[in-house]
Amino acid sequence: MKPISDKDAWDGEADCINCTLRNSVLFAGLEEKDFDQIHQPIDLYTLPAGSILYRAGDKGDRMYTIRSGALKLVQYLPDGTQRIVRLIRSTDVIGLETLLGQNYQHDAVALQPIQACSLPVSVVQALSQTNPKLHQELLSRWQRALEEADAWLTELSTGSAKQRIARLLLRLVRNEDTSECELFSREDMGAMLGITTETASRTIAEFKRQSLLMETQPNHFLLDIRNLGHIAED
Amino acid sequence: MKPISDKDAWDGEADCINCTLRNSVLFAGLEEKDFDQIHQPIDLYTLPAGSILYRAGDKGDRMYTIRSGALKLVQYLPDGTQRIVRLIRSTDVIGLETLLGQNYQHDAVALQPIQACSLPVSVVQALSQTNPKLHQELLSRWQRALEEADAWLTELSTGSAKQRIARLLLRLVRNEDTSECELFSREDMGAMLGITTETASRTIAEFKRQSLLMETQPNHFLLDIRNLGHIAED
DNA sequence: TCAAGTGATTGAGTTTTCTCAATGCCAGGA
DNA sequence: TCCTGGCATTGAGAAAACTCAATCACTTGA
């Protein structure tokens, strides 16, 4: 759980203009001249799994673009139970709420080692006022987050544990052809689906026995997409 | 299930400038001169419970401000089960996705008789480009929808049926002092909480027997807020 | 007034999920 | 190499939800 202020974590200032993800990232619509307007540094970090980018309630002063790795956005109930409300992956942006001057709404915790760029709100705010493309991109990110949240409600919080796990697995497939999929701890899976760690474990174990999953490396699986699809849909 | 095109439903053009909800509504930041820019009519409708304002997948060409009543936003799983992902009430706006040229993401169905203003996207789009306040208001509505979705995930899709019902009830209280609360059909409650109609009914019935609820009129209740709070938090 | 339809409630039995405990597995540090 | 801590897995019994039916309460239309 290293804090982001660690010196180790800092990789220096980001070179946005030559960013390898430039086309898929928040700043896709910007032109060279726009970057001259950036008066605060955009830092690049490499962080180990378990790192916390920010906590719910913290004053929101920066957004983050995720370059690689995955993180979870977590909310807590008064009794302490946690619920993972979103999964964040490469090219996603978190911390949009800071644009409205709000505090962060979630804990943002790395599930894997991650690379992230830290964007000061003031920078994004300034750029978005002069650059309609960036502005549009922000709206569209907001909407995407909303769609994602809705999908979690309908797909991942409805139906039996088996169905939910199957749906989660199918969502996690990165490459349809190879049907590869990287999983998380059973505890996190439970927190994503609103089920207990044990139920998550039992279900995954059962899927393995039924050859719906093949574990190639620890937590790295090949899926039987067709049959998981049947389970997911009923 | 009257379609909105019903002649009965149309109340004429809305008089935004003298709107009684002017201060709490999307257009709060507009000034008189801004209204001159509106070249397409903003219509006002009164619709009975059960009306469908739009369906998921329909081409999105208008947003709606709800003046009174409540509606549900519903999504469907491939197997036909439905999940209510949001509850919309007075002064809320639905159909933000149309600003991005998207189709509607949900079915919008009236749970009670409603009054709604229909805002053509083009109008909102034009106004938001010249009026920063309106623009800010749109962002903030988007964020609010997202917070609401997250809250449904953490509060209404986690924990036992009793807890979920208690949390839903507490959310539905309009007036903290009188602790009044209007409920919906058990079927809808189930679809909001990811439980069956029967479980919803049993739980409500049990709460009634325990005097956590007092039914003053059909589906109109007084709550024992303190004790429901205890159930909700654990 | 009566029949029919709708939604709420309740019952009974089944299935699923949870809880609490024990065990197994594996990687890192002494 | 052995010990230890953190996960995953599994077992067993209890509790919670679900399913399928039956009944009840009300409203509406004939």
Short mmCIF file of C-alpha atoms (C1' of nucleotides) in Angstrom, two decimals:
data_model
loop_
_atom_site.label_atom_id
_atom_site.label_comp_id
_atom_site.label_asym_id
_atom_site.label_seq_id
_atom_site.Cartn_x
_atom_site.Cartn_y
_atom_site.Cartn_z
CA MET A 1 0.00 0.00 0.00
CA LYS A 2 2.61 2.52 -0.98
CA PRO A 3 1.41 6.10 -1.03
CA ILE A 4 1.76 7.84 -4.32
CA SER A 5 4.18 10.36 -2.90
CA ASP A 6 6.91 7.75 -2.91
CA LYS A 7 9.97 8.93 -4.71
CA ASP A 8 10.37 5.50 -6.25
CA ALA A 9 7.05 5.84 -7.94
CA TRP A 10 7.78 9.04 -9.81
CA ASP A 11 8.99 8.53 -13.36
CA GLY A 12 9.38 12.20 -14.15
CA GLU A 13 7.29 14.52 -16.24
CA ALA A 14 5.11 13.00 -18.92
CA ASP A 15 5.89 13.75 -22.53
CA CYS A 16 2.34 14.10 -23.76
CA ILE A 17 3.22 15.11 -27.29
CA ASN A 18 5.07 11.88 -27.89
CA CYS A 19 2.80 9.74 -25.75
CA THR A 20 2.41 6.29 -27.22
CA LEU A 21 -1.22 6.27 -26.18
CA ARG A 22 -1.85 9.73 -27.51
CA ASN A 23 -4.62 8.66 -29.84
CA SER A 24 -6.71 6.78 -27.33
CA VAL A 25 -6.25 9.06 -24.43
CA LEU A 26 -8.12 12.04 -23.02
CA PHE A 27 -5.85 14.46 -24.85
CA ALA A 28 -6.40 12.85 -28.23
CA GLY A 29 -7.96 15.98 -29.67
CA LEU A 30 -5.24 18.39 -28.62
CA GLU A 31 -2.75 19.94 -31.01
CA GLU A 32 0.84 20.87 -30.43
CA LYS A 33 0.03 24.46 -29.62
CA ASP A 34 -2.40 23.39 -26.94
CA PHE A 35 0.35 21.74 -25.01
CA ASP A 36 2.12 25.08 -24.66
CA GLN A 37 -0.74 26.14 -22.42
CA ILE A 38 0.11 23.51 -19.86
CA HIS A 39 1.76 25.36 -17.05
CA GLN A 40 1.71 22.69 -14.43
CA PRO A 41 3.62 19.48 -14.86
CA ILE A 42 1.85 16.28 -15.80
CA ASP A 43 3.69 13.62 -13.88
CA LEU A 44 4.10 10.03 -14.80
CA TYR A 45 4.06 7.35 -12.10
CA THR A 46 4.72 3.66 -11.93
CA LEU A 47 3.06 2.07 -8.92
CA PRO A 48 2.93 -1.43 -7.51
CA ALA A 49 -0.27 -3.40 -6.99
CA GLY A 50 -2.05 -2.26 -3.86
CA SER A 51 -1.12 1.41 -4.28
CA ILE A 52 -3.80 3.91 -3.47
CA LEU A 53 -4.09 6.78 -5.92
CA TYR A 54 -6.58 8.57 -3.74
CA ARG A 55 -9.17 7.98 -1.08
CA ALA A 56 -12.86 8.76 -0.94
CA GLY A 57 -13.32 12.17 0.63
CA ASP A 58 -9.86 13.45 -0.25
CA LYS A 59 -9.77 16.87 -1.81
CA GLY A 60 -9.82 16.27 -5.53
CA ASP A 61 -7.06 18.17 -7.26
CA ARG A 62 -5.98 15.82 -10.01
CA MET A 63 -7.34 13.33 -12.44
CA TYR A 64 -5.41 10.29 -13.59
CA THR A 65 -5.06 8.66 -16.95
CA ILE A 66 -4.23 5.00 -16.60
CA ARG A 67 -1.56 3.92 -19.07
CA SER A 68 -1.31 0.29 -18.05
CA GLY A 69 -2.59 -2.05 -15.37
CA ALA A 70 -5.96 -2.13 -13.67
CA LEU A 71 -7.51 -0.53 -10.63
CA LYS A 72 -10.67 -0.70 -8.63
CA LEU A 73 -12.92 2.12 -7.46
CA VAL A 74 -14.26 1.21 -4.05
CA GLN A 75 -17.04 2.58 -1.88
CA TYR A 76 -17.80 1.72 1.71
CA LEU A 77 -20.99 1.18 3.64
CA PRO A 78 -21.31 2.56 7.16
CA ASP A 79 -20.78 -0.96 8.56
CA GLY A 80 -17.46 -1.20 6.76
CA THR A 81 -18.37 -3.60 3.96
CA GLN A 82 -16.85 -2.54 0.72
CA ARG A 83 -18.24 -2.64 -2.75
CA ILE A 84 -16.20 -2.29 -5.90
CA VAL A 85 -18.24 -0.10 -8.23
CA ARG A 86 -15.96 0.13 -11.22
CA LEU A 87 -12.96 -1.45 -12.83
CA ILE A 88 -10.48 0.88 -14.52
CA ARG A 89 -8.12 -0.13 -17.28
CA SER A 90 -5.64 1.23 -19.76
CA THR A 91 -6.63 4.61 -21.32
CA ASP A 92 -9.40 5.18 -18.78
CA VAL A 93 -9.52 8.40 -16.79
CA ILE A 94 -10.50 8.63 -13.15
CA GLY A 95 -11.28 11.57 -10.94
CA LEU A 96 -13.67 13.41 -13.27
CA GLU A 97 -15.55 14.62 -10.22
CA THR A 98 -12.68 16.98 -9.48
CA LEU A 99 -13.76 19.07 -12.48
CA LEU A 100 -16.79 20.05 -10.42
CA GLY A 101 -14.71 20.88 -7.39
CA GLN A 102 -15.87 17.77 -5.59
CA ASN A 103 -13.90 15.51 -3.34
CA TYR A 104 -13.08 12.07 -4.64
CA GLN A 105 -16.03 9.71 -4.45
CA HIS A 106 -14.12 6.44 -4.18
CA ASP A 107 -10.94 4.84 -3.07
CA ALA A 108 -8.83 4.19 -6.16
CA VAL A 109 -6.67 1.14 -5.57
CA ALA A 110 -4.29 -0.58 -8.00
CA LEU A 111 -5.11 -4.23 -8.63
CA GLN A 112 -1.96 -4.71 -10.63
CA PRO A 113 1.19 -2.70 -11.11
CA ILE A 114 0.09 0.42 -12.93
CA GLN A 115 1.44 3.32 -14.91
CA ALA A 116 -0.56 6.51 -14.55
CA CYS A 117 -0.32 10.15 -15.58
CA SER A 118 -1.43 12.71 -13.07
CA LEU A 119 -3.35 15.61 -14.59
CA PRO A 120 -3.87 18.71 -12.43
CA VAL A 121 -7.52 19.74 -12.61
CA SER A 122 -6.58 23.31 -13.41
CA VAL A 123 -4.79 22.13 -16.53
CA VAL A 124 -7.69 20.08 -17.80
CA GLN A 125 -10.11 22.82 -16.92
CA ALA A 126 -8.13 25.44 -18.80
CA LEU A 127 -7.63 23.27 -21.85
CA SER A 128 -11.23 22.16 -22.00
CA GLN A 129 -12.38 25.76 -22.15
CA THR A 130 -10.48 26.50 -25.30
CA ASN A 131 -10.58 23.09 -26.89
CA PRO A 132 -13.98 21.72 -27.86
CA LYS A 133 -12.64 18.31 -28.75
CA LEU A 134 -11.20 17.79 -25.31
CA HIS A 135 -14.40 19.05 -23.90
CA GLN A 136 -16.46 16.62 -25.88
CA GLU A 137 -14.10 13.88 -24.84
CA LEU A 138 -14.75 14.67 -21.19
CA LEU A 139 -18.49 14.48 -21.63
CA SER A 140 -18.12 11.22 -23.41
CA ARG A 141 -15.95 9.82 -20.60
CA TRP A 142 -18.58 10.82 -18.11
CA GLN A 143 -21.22 9.05 -20.08
CA ARG A 144 -19.06 5.99 -20.44
CA ALA A 145 -18.62 5.80 -16.68
CA LEU A 146 -22.38 5.99 -16.32
CA GLU A 147 -22.95 3.21 -18.83
CA GLU A 148 -20.43 1.12 -16.99
CA ALA A 149 -22.17 1.71 -13.68
CA ASP A 150 -25.53 0.80 -15.19
CA ALA A 151 -24.08 -2.35 -16.69
CA TRP A 152 -22.74 -3.37 -13.30
CA LEU A 153 -26.21 -2.98 -11.87
CA THR A 154 -27.93 -5.02 -14.54
CA GLU A 155 -25.28 -7.60 -15.33
CA LEU A 156 -23.19 -7.97 -12.22
CA SER A 157 -25.71 -7.40 -9.45
CA THR A 158 -28.59 -9.47 -10.79
CA GLY A 159 -29.09 -13.21 -11.00
CA SER A 160 -27.35 -16.15 -9.34
CA ALA A 161 -23.71 -16.19 -8.32
CA LYS A 162 -22.94 -18.45 -11.27
CA GLN A 163 -24.47 -16.05 -13.72
CA ARG A 164 -22.71 -13.07 -12.23
CA ILE A 165 -19.33 -14.75 -12.28
CA ALA A 166 -19.87 -15.90 -15.86
CA ARG A 167 -20.82 -12.37 -16.90
CA LEU A 168 -17.83 -10.92 -15.11
CA LEU A 169 -15.49 -13.37 -16.80
CA LEU A 170 -16.87 -12.54 -20.22
CA ARG A 171 -16.42 -8.86 -19.52
CA LEU A 172 -12.82 -9.41 -18.57
CA VAL A 173 -11.89 -11.05 -21.85
CA ARG A 174 -9.50 -8.73 -23.60
CA ASN A 175 -9.05 -10.69 -26.74
CA GLU A 176 -12.08 -12.47 -28.17
CA ASP A 177 -9.98 -14.81 -30.27
CA THR A 178 -7.63 -16.18 -27.67
CA SER A 179 -10.29 -15.83 -24.95
CA GLU A 180 -7.60 -14.94 -22.45
CA CYS A 181 -8.65 -13.38 -19.22
CA GLU A 182 -6.88 -12.25 -16.09
CA LEU A 183 -8.72 -12.60 -12.81
CA PHE A 184 -8.40 -10.94 -9.44
CA SER A 185 -8.47 -12.19 -5.91
CA ARG A 186 -11.64 -14.03 -4.93
CA GLU A 187 -12.24 -11.37 -2.34
CA ASP A 188 -12.24 -8.62 -4.97
CA MET A 189 -14.45 -10.65 -7.25
CA GLY A 190 -16.91 -11.02 -4.41
CA ALA A 191 -16.84 -7.28 -3.78
CA MET A 192 -17.58 -6.66 -7.46
CA LEU A 193 -20.53 -9.04 -7.55
CA GLY A 194 -22.07 -8.59 -4.14
CA ILE A 195 -21.33 -12.18 -3.08
CA THR A 196 -18.98 -13.67 -0.50
CA THR A 197 -15.39 -14.64 -1.10
CA GLU A 198 -16.25 -18.29 -0.54
CA THR A 199 -19.06 -18.30 -3.07
CA ALA A 200 -16.76 -16.68 -5.61
CA SER A 201 -14.10 -19.28 -4.92
CA ARG A 202 -16.51 -22.21 -5.08
CA THR A 203 -17.98 -21.01 -8.33
CA ILE A 204 -14.62 -20.48 -10.00
CA ALA A 205 -13.46 -23.87 -8.76
CA GLU A 206 -16.58 -25.49 -10.14
CA PHE A 207 -16.12 -23.80 -13.52
CA LYS A 208 -12.59 -25.14 -13.58
CA ARG A 209 -13.79 -28.67 -12.93
CA GLN A 210 -16.33 -28.28 -15.72
CA SER A 211 -13.56 -27.09 -18.04
CA LEU A 212 -15.26 -23.77 -18.58
CA LEU A 213 -11.93 -22.31 -17.43
CA MET A 214 -8.35 -23.38 -17.96
CA GLU A 215 -5.75 -21.84 -15.71
CA THR A 216 -2.61 -21.24 -17.75
CA GLN A 217 -0.79 -19.25 -15.10
CA PRO A 218 -1.86 -18.19 -11.64
CA ASN A 219 -5.06 -16.18 -12.14
CA HIS A 220 -4.61 -16.27 -15.88
CA PHE A 221 -7.30 -18.22 -17.69
CA LEU A 222 -8.59 -19.36 -21.03
CA LEU A 223 -12.37 -19.32 -21.24
CA ASP A 224 -14.96 -21.45 -22.90
CA ILE A 225 -16.78 -18.39 -24.12
CA ARG A 226 -19.69 -20.19 -25.72
CA ASN A 227 -20.70 -22.17 -22.67
CA LEU A 228 -20.04 -19.38 -20.24
CA GLY A 229 -22.34 -17.34 -22.42
CA HIS A 230 -25.08 -19.89 -21.92
CA ILE A 231 -24.67 -19.71 -18.18
CA ALA A 232 -24.59 -15.93 -18.24
CA GLU A 233 -27.83 -15.62 -20.16
CA ASP A 234 -29.55 -18.15 -18.02
CA MET B 1 -49.06 2.39 -21.39
CA LYS B 2 -50.09 5.46 -23.33
CA PRO B 3 -47.53 6.67 -25.83
CA ILE B 4 -46.42 10.22 -25.40
CA SER B 5 -47.85 11.20 -28.76
CA ASP B 6 -51.33 11.14 -27.28
CA LYS B 7 -53.13 14.35 -27.87
CA ASP B 8 -54.54 14.19 -24.36
CA ALA B 9 -51.08 14.31 -22.93
CA TRP B 10 -49.97 17.54 -24.50
CA ASP B 11 -50.43 20.61 -22.35
CA GLY B 12 -49.08 23.09 -24.85
CA GLU B 13 -45.82 24.92 -25.02
CA ALA B 14 -43.93 25.42 -21.80
CA ASP B 15 -43.50 28.92 -20.47
CA CYS B 16 -39.92 28.58 -19.26
CA ILE B 17 -39.50 32.17 -18.22
CA ASN B 18 -42.32 31.93 -15.73
CA CYS B 19 -41.67 28.35 -14.78
CA THR B 20 -42.44 27.76 -11.14
CA LEU B 21 -39.49 25.40 -10.91
CA ARG B 22 -37.20 27.80 -12.71
CA ASN B 23 -34.68 27.96 -9.91
CA SER B 24 -34.20 24.26 -9.43
CA VAL B 25 -34.32 23.23 -13.00
CA LEU B 26 -31.73 22.69 -15.73
CA PHE B 27 -32.29 26.19 -17.09
CA ALA B 28 -31.73 27.88 -13.75
CA GLY B 29 -28.72 29.80 -15.03
CA LEU B 30 -30.36 31.22 -18.13
CA GLU B 31 -31.36 34.83 -18.52
CA GLU B 32 -34.27 36.30 -20.39
CA LYS B 33 -32.24 36.98 -23.48
CA ASP B 34 -31.17 33.36 -23.66
CA PHE B 35 -34.72 32.26 -24.10
CA ASP B 36 -34.95 34.22 -27.31
CA GLN B 37 -32.50 31.74 -28.79
CA ILE B 38 -34.91 28.90 -28.39
CA HIS B 39 -36.23 28.20 -31.84
CA GLN B 40 -37.88 24.91 -31.23
CA PRO B 41 -40.82 24.57 -28.90
CA ILE B 42 -40.38 23.12 -25.44
CA ASP B 43 -43.54 21.15 -24.86
CA LEU B 44 -45.18 20.38 -21.60
CA TYR B 45 -46.86 17.03 -21.04
CA THR B 46 -49.03 15.48 -18.39
CA LEU B 47 -48.90 11.72 -18.49
CA PRO B 48 -50.56 8.94 -16.52
CA ALA B 49 -48.67 6.31 -14.55
CA GLY B 50 -47.32 3.65 -16.85
CA SER B 51 -46.53 6.02 -19.69
CA ILE B 52 -43.31 5.42 -21.54
CA LEU B 53 -41.33 8.54 -22.34
CA TYR B 54 -38.87 6.61 -24.44
CA ARG B 55 -37.44 3.15 -24.93
CA ALA B 56 -33.89 1.88 -24.80
CA GLY B 57 -32.41 1.99 -28.28
CA ASP B 58 -34.73 4.72 -29.56
CA LYS B 59 -33.04 7.54 -31.38
CA GLY B 60 -32.39 10.18 -28.74
CA ASP B 61 -33.65 13.55 -29.86
CA ARG B 62 -34.97 15.09 -26.68
CA MET B 63 -34.25 15.32 -22.99
CA TYR B 64 -36.96 15.61 -20.38
CA THR B 65 -37.18 17.66 -17.25
CA ILE B 66 -39.53 16.08 -14.77
CA ARG B 67 -41.78 18.61 -13.08
CA SER B 68 -43.73 16.25 -10.87
CA GLY B 69 -44.18 12.55 -10.28
CA ALA B 70 -41.62 9.78 -10.45
CA LEU B 71 -40.26 7.49 -13.10
CA LYS B 72 -38.00 4.53 -13.43
CA LEU B 73 -35.13 3.95 -15.82
CA VAL B 74 -35.09 0.29 -16.75
CA GLN B 75 -32.56 -1.94 -18.45
CA TYR B 76 -33.06 -5.49 -19.66
CA LEU B 77 -30.91 -8.57 -19.64
CA PRO B 78 -30.86 -10.84 -22.69
CA ASP B 79 -33.10 -13.32 -20.85
CA GLY B 80 -35.73 -10.65 -20.36
CA THR B 81 -35.28 -9.92 -16.66
CA GLN B 82 -35.46 -6.25 -15.98
CA ARG B 83 -33.49 -4.14 -13.59
CA ILE B 84 -34.42 -0.65 -12.51
CA VAL B 85 -31.20 1.32 -12.43
CA ARG B 86 -32.43 4.72 -11.39
CA LEU B 87 -35.36 6.53 -9.90
CA ILE B 88 -36.19 9.96 -11.31
CA ARG B 89 -38.08 12.63 -9.47
CA SER B 90 -39.14 16.23 -9.66
CA THR B 91 -36.51 18.59 -11.18
CA ASP B 92 -34.40 15.71 -12.48
CA VAL B 93 -33.41 15.57 -16.13
CA ILE B 94 -33.27 12.40 -18.20
CA GLY B 95 -31.85 11.68 -21.60
CA LEU B 96 -28.46 13.36 -21.19
CA GLU B 97 -26.98 10.72 -23.47
CA THR B 98 -28.69 12.43 -26.40
CA LEU B 99 -26.20 15.28 -26.06
CA LEU B 100 -23.59 12.85 -27.34
CA GLY B 101 -25.77 11.71 -30.21
CA GLN B 102 -26.43 8.39 -28.53
CA ASN B 103 -29.62 6.41 -28.49
CA TYR B 104 -31.48 6.21 -25.22
CA GLN B 105 -29.90 3.76 -22.80
CA HIS B 106 -33.00 2.85 -20.83
CA ASP B 107 -36.73 2.57 -20.92
CA ALA B 108 -38.16 5.58 -19.10
CA VAL B 109 -41.47 4.62 -17.51
CA ALA B 110 -43.72 6.74 -15.30
CA LEU B 111 -44.38 5.22 -11.88
CA GLN B 112 -46.90 7.88 -11.04
CA PRO B 113 -48.74 10.48 -13.06
CA ILE B 114 -46.07 12.90 -14.22
CA GLN B 115 -45.60 16.32 -15.67
CA ALA B 116 -42.60 16.67 -17.94
CA CYS B 117 -41.04 19.23 -20.26
CA SER B 118 -39.57 17.96 -23.48
CA LEU B 119 -36.34 19.69 -24.46
CA PRO B 120 -35.09 19.20 -28.01
CA VAL B 121 -31.40 18.28 -27.92
CA SER B 122 -30.55 20.93 -30.46
CA VAL B 123 -31.91 23.60 -28.14
CA VAL B 124 -29.93 22.44 -25.14
CA GLN B 125 -26.86 22.00 -27.26
CA ALA B 126 -27.09 25.51 -28.67
CA LEU B 127 -27.74 27.12 -25.32
CA SER B 128 -24.99 25.24 -23.56
CA GLN B 129 -22.46 26.52 -26.04
CA THR B 130 -23.14 30.13 -25.25
CA ASN B 131 -24.10 29.78 -21.63
CA PRO B 132 -21.44 28.52 -19.23
CA LYS B 133 -23.85 28.19 -16.34
CA LEU B 134 -26.11 25.86 -18.23
CA HIS B 135 -23.08 24.01 -19.32
CA GLN B 136 -21.83 23.59 -15.82
CA GLU B 137 -25.28 22.50 -14.79
CA LEU B 138 -25.20 19.72 -17.37
CA LEU B 139 -21.88 18.42 -16.11
CA SER B 140 -23.16 18.47 -12.62
CA ARG B 141 -26.28 16.53 -13.61
CA TRP B 142 -24.12 13.94 -15.25
CA GLN B 143 -22.07 13.58 -12.13
CA ARG B 144 -25.18 13.36 -10.01
CA ALA B 145 -26.48 10.51 -12.13
CA LEU B 146 -23.19 8.76 -11.63
CA GLU B 147 -23.28 9.22 -7.88
CA GLU B 148 -26.77 7.87 -7.87
CA ALA B 149 -25.75 4.81 -9.85
CA ASP B 150 -22.83 4.19 -7.50
CA ALA B 151 -25.08 4.54 -4.48
CA TRP B 152 -27.45 1.96 -5.92
CA LEU B 153 -24.55 -0.41 -6.28
CA THR B 154 -23.28 0.03 -2.75
CA GLU B 155 -26.52 0.59 -0.87
CA LEU B 156 -29.21 -1.16 -2.83
CA SER B 157 -27.37 -4.13 -4.30
CA THR B 158 -25.37 -5.20 -1.27
CA GLY B 159 -26.42 -6.96 1.92
CA SER B 160 -29.56 -8.86 2.88
CA ALA B 161 -33.01 -8.18 1.52
CA LYS B 162 -33.96 -6.59 4.82
CA GLN B 163 -31.08 -4.19 4.68
CA ARG B 164 -31.72 -3.27 1.08
CA ILE B 165 -35.39 -2.60 1.69
CA ALA B 166 -34.60 -0.53 4.75
CA ARG B 167 -32.06 1.51 2.80
CA LEU B 168 -34.49 2.00 -0.04
CA LEU B 169 -37.19 3.17 2.34
CA LEU B 170 -34.87 5.67 3.95
CA ARG B 171 -33.88 7.00 0.55
CA LEU B 172 -37.51 7.49 -0.36
CA VAL B 173 -38.29 9.70 2.61
CA ARG B 174 -39.06 13.12 1.25
CA ASN B 175 -39.56 14.88 4.51
CA GLU B 176 -37.30 13.94 7.40
CA ASP B 177 -39.65 15.40 9.98
CA THR B 178 -42.86 13.70 9.05
CA SER B 179 -40.99 10.60 7.78
CA GLU B 180 -43.54 10.16 5.05
CA CYS B 181 -42.70 7.91 2.19
CA GLU B 182 -44.48 6.71 -0.88
CA LEU B 183 -43.75 3.20 -2.08
CA PHE B 184 -44.07 1.45 -5.40
CA SER B 185 -45.32 -1.94 -6.42
CA ARG B 186 -43.50 -4.87 -4.85
CA GLU B 187 -42.47 -5.94 -8.28
CA ASP B 188 -40.74 -2.63 -8.94
CA MET B 189 -39.13 -2.70 -5.53
CA GLY B 190 -37.75 -6.11 -6.33
CA ALA B 191 -36.40 -4.86 -9.65
CA MET B 192 -34.67 -1.99 -7.87
CA LEU B 193 -33.04 -4.23 -5.28
CA GLY B 194 -32.26 -7.35 -7.24
CA ILE B 195 -34.64 -9.51 -5.19
CA THR B 196 -37.91 -11.24 -6.03
CA THR B 197 -41.34 -9.71 -5.71
CA GLU B 198 -42.20 -12.18 -2.97
CA THR B 199 -39.17 -11.36 -0.88
CA ALA B 200 -39.95 -7.68 -1.21
CA SER B 201 -43.53 -8.29 -0.15
CA ARG B 202 -42.59 -10.50 2.78
CA THR B 203 -40.07 -8.01 4.04
CA ILE B 204 -42.42 -5.07 3.82
CA ALA B 205 -45.13 -7.10 5.52
CA GLU B 206 -42.73 -8.06 8.29
CA PHE B 207 -41.69 -4.44 8.78
CA LYS B 208 -45.35 -3.53 9.08
CA ARG B 209 -45.90 -6.17 11.77
CA GLN B 210 -42.87 -4.84 13.62
CA SER B 211 -44.31 -1.33 13.40
CA LEU B 212 -41.33 -0.08 11.49
CA LEU B 213 -43.89 1.06 8.95
CA MET B 214 -47.39 2.48 9.29
CA GLU B 215 -49.55 2.48 6.20
CA THR B 216 -51.61 5.68 6.20
CA GLN B 217 -52.99 5.25 2.71
CA PRO B 218 -52.35 2.56 0.13
CA ASN B 219 -48.60 2.55 -0.45
CA HIS B 220 -48.20 5.64 1.65
CA PHE B 221 -46.22 5.05 4.83
CA LEU B 222 -44.83 6.62 7.94
CA LEU B 223 -41.43 5.25 8.87
CA ASP B 224 -39.66 4.50 12.08
CA ILE B 225 -36.51 6.11 10.79
CA ARG B 226 -34.33 5.33 13.77
CA ASN B 227 -34.94 1.60 13.81
CA LEU B 228 -34.91 1.25 10.06
CA GLY B 229 -31.54 2.95 10.23
CA HIS B 230 -30.28 0.26 12.56
CA ILE B 231 -31.41 -2.44 10.18
CA ALA B 232 -29.90 -0.63 7.22
CA GLU B 233 -26.48 -0.29 8.80
CA ASP B 234 -26.22 -3.83 9.88
"C1'" DT C 1 -74.57 -6.76 -7.47
"C1'" DC C 2 -71.46 -9.93 -9.25
"C1'" DA C 3 -67.49 -11.71 -11.96
"C1'" DA C 4 -62.96 -10.93 -13.32
"C1'" DG C 5 -58.53 -9.07 -13.01
"C1'" DT C 6 -54.61 -7.19 -10.61
"C1'" DG C 7 -51.40 -6.89 -7.09
"C1'" DA C 8 -50.21 -8.16 -2.25
"C1'" DT C 9 -49.64 -11.64 0.97
"C1'" DT C 10 -48.76 -16.08 2.77
"C1'" DG C 11 -47.40 -21.06 2.81
"C1'" DA C 12 -44.37 -25.05 1.95
"C1'" DG C 13 -40.63 -27.09 0.11
"C1'" DT C 14 -36.31 -26.48 -2.47
"C1'" DT C 15 -32.13 -24.31 -3.67
"C1'" DT C 16 -28.73 -21.07 -3.05
"C1'" DT C 17 -25.84 -18.54 -0.40
"C1'" DC C 18 -23.74 -17.46 3.90
"C1'" DT C 19 -21.08 -18.48 8.06
"C1'" DC C 20 -17.51 -20.43 10.52
"C1'" DA C 21 -13.82 -23.64 10.49
"C1'" DA C 22 -10.36 -26.48 8.73
"C1'" DT C 23 -7.08 -27.57 5.29
"C1'" DG C 24 -4.12 -27.00 1.37
"C1'" DC C 25 -0.83 -24.34 -1.40
"C1'" DC C 26 2.85 -21.30 -2.27
"C1'" DA C 27 6.17 -17.56 -1.88
"C1'" DG C 28 9.25 -14.86 1.02
"C1'" DG C 29 12.17 -14.33 5.09
"C1'" DA C 30 14.90 -16.30 8.98
"C1'" DT D 1 15.60 -25.69 4.54
"C1'" DC D 2 11.89 -24.65 7.54
"C1'" DC D 3 8.47 -21.44 9.23
"C1'" DT D 4 4.94 -18.11 8.47
"C1'" DG D 5 1.42 -15.45 6.42
"C1'" DG D 6 -1.78 -14.78 2.86
"C1'" DC D 7 -4.99 -16.81 -0.32
"C1'" DA D 8 -7.76 -20.32 -2.26
"C1'" DT D 9 -10.39 -24.24 -1.54
"C1'" DT D 10 -13.47 -27.31 0.72
"C1'" DG D 11 -16.84 -29.05 4.27
"C1'" DA D 12 -20.98 -28.89 7.08
"C1'" DG D 13 -24.79 -26.83 9.01
"C1'" DA D 14 -27.71 -22.66 9.30
"C1'" DA D 15 -30.04 -18.97 7.25
"C1'" DA D 16 -31.80 -16.49 3.51
"C1'" DA D 17 -33.98 -16.34 -0.93
"C1'" DC D 18 -36.29 -18.47 -4.51
"C1'" DT D 19 -40.10 -21.14 -6.75
"C1'" DC D 20 -44.63 -22.41 -7.39
"C1'" DA D 21 -49.24 -22.16 -5.59
"C1'" DA D 22 -53.03 -20.66 -3.12
"C1'" DT D 23 -55.53 -17.04 -1.00
"C1'" DC D 24 -56.94 -12.39 -0.01
"C1'" DA D 25 -58.21 -7.51 -0.84
"C1'" DC D 26 -59.70 -4.20 -4.01
"C1'" DT D 27 -61.11 -2.12 -8.07
"C1'" DT D 28 -63.44 -2.10 -12.45
"C1'" DG D 29 -66.70 -3.17 -15.88
"C1'" DA D 30 -70.79 -5.89 -17.19
#
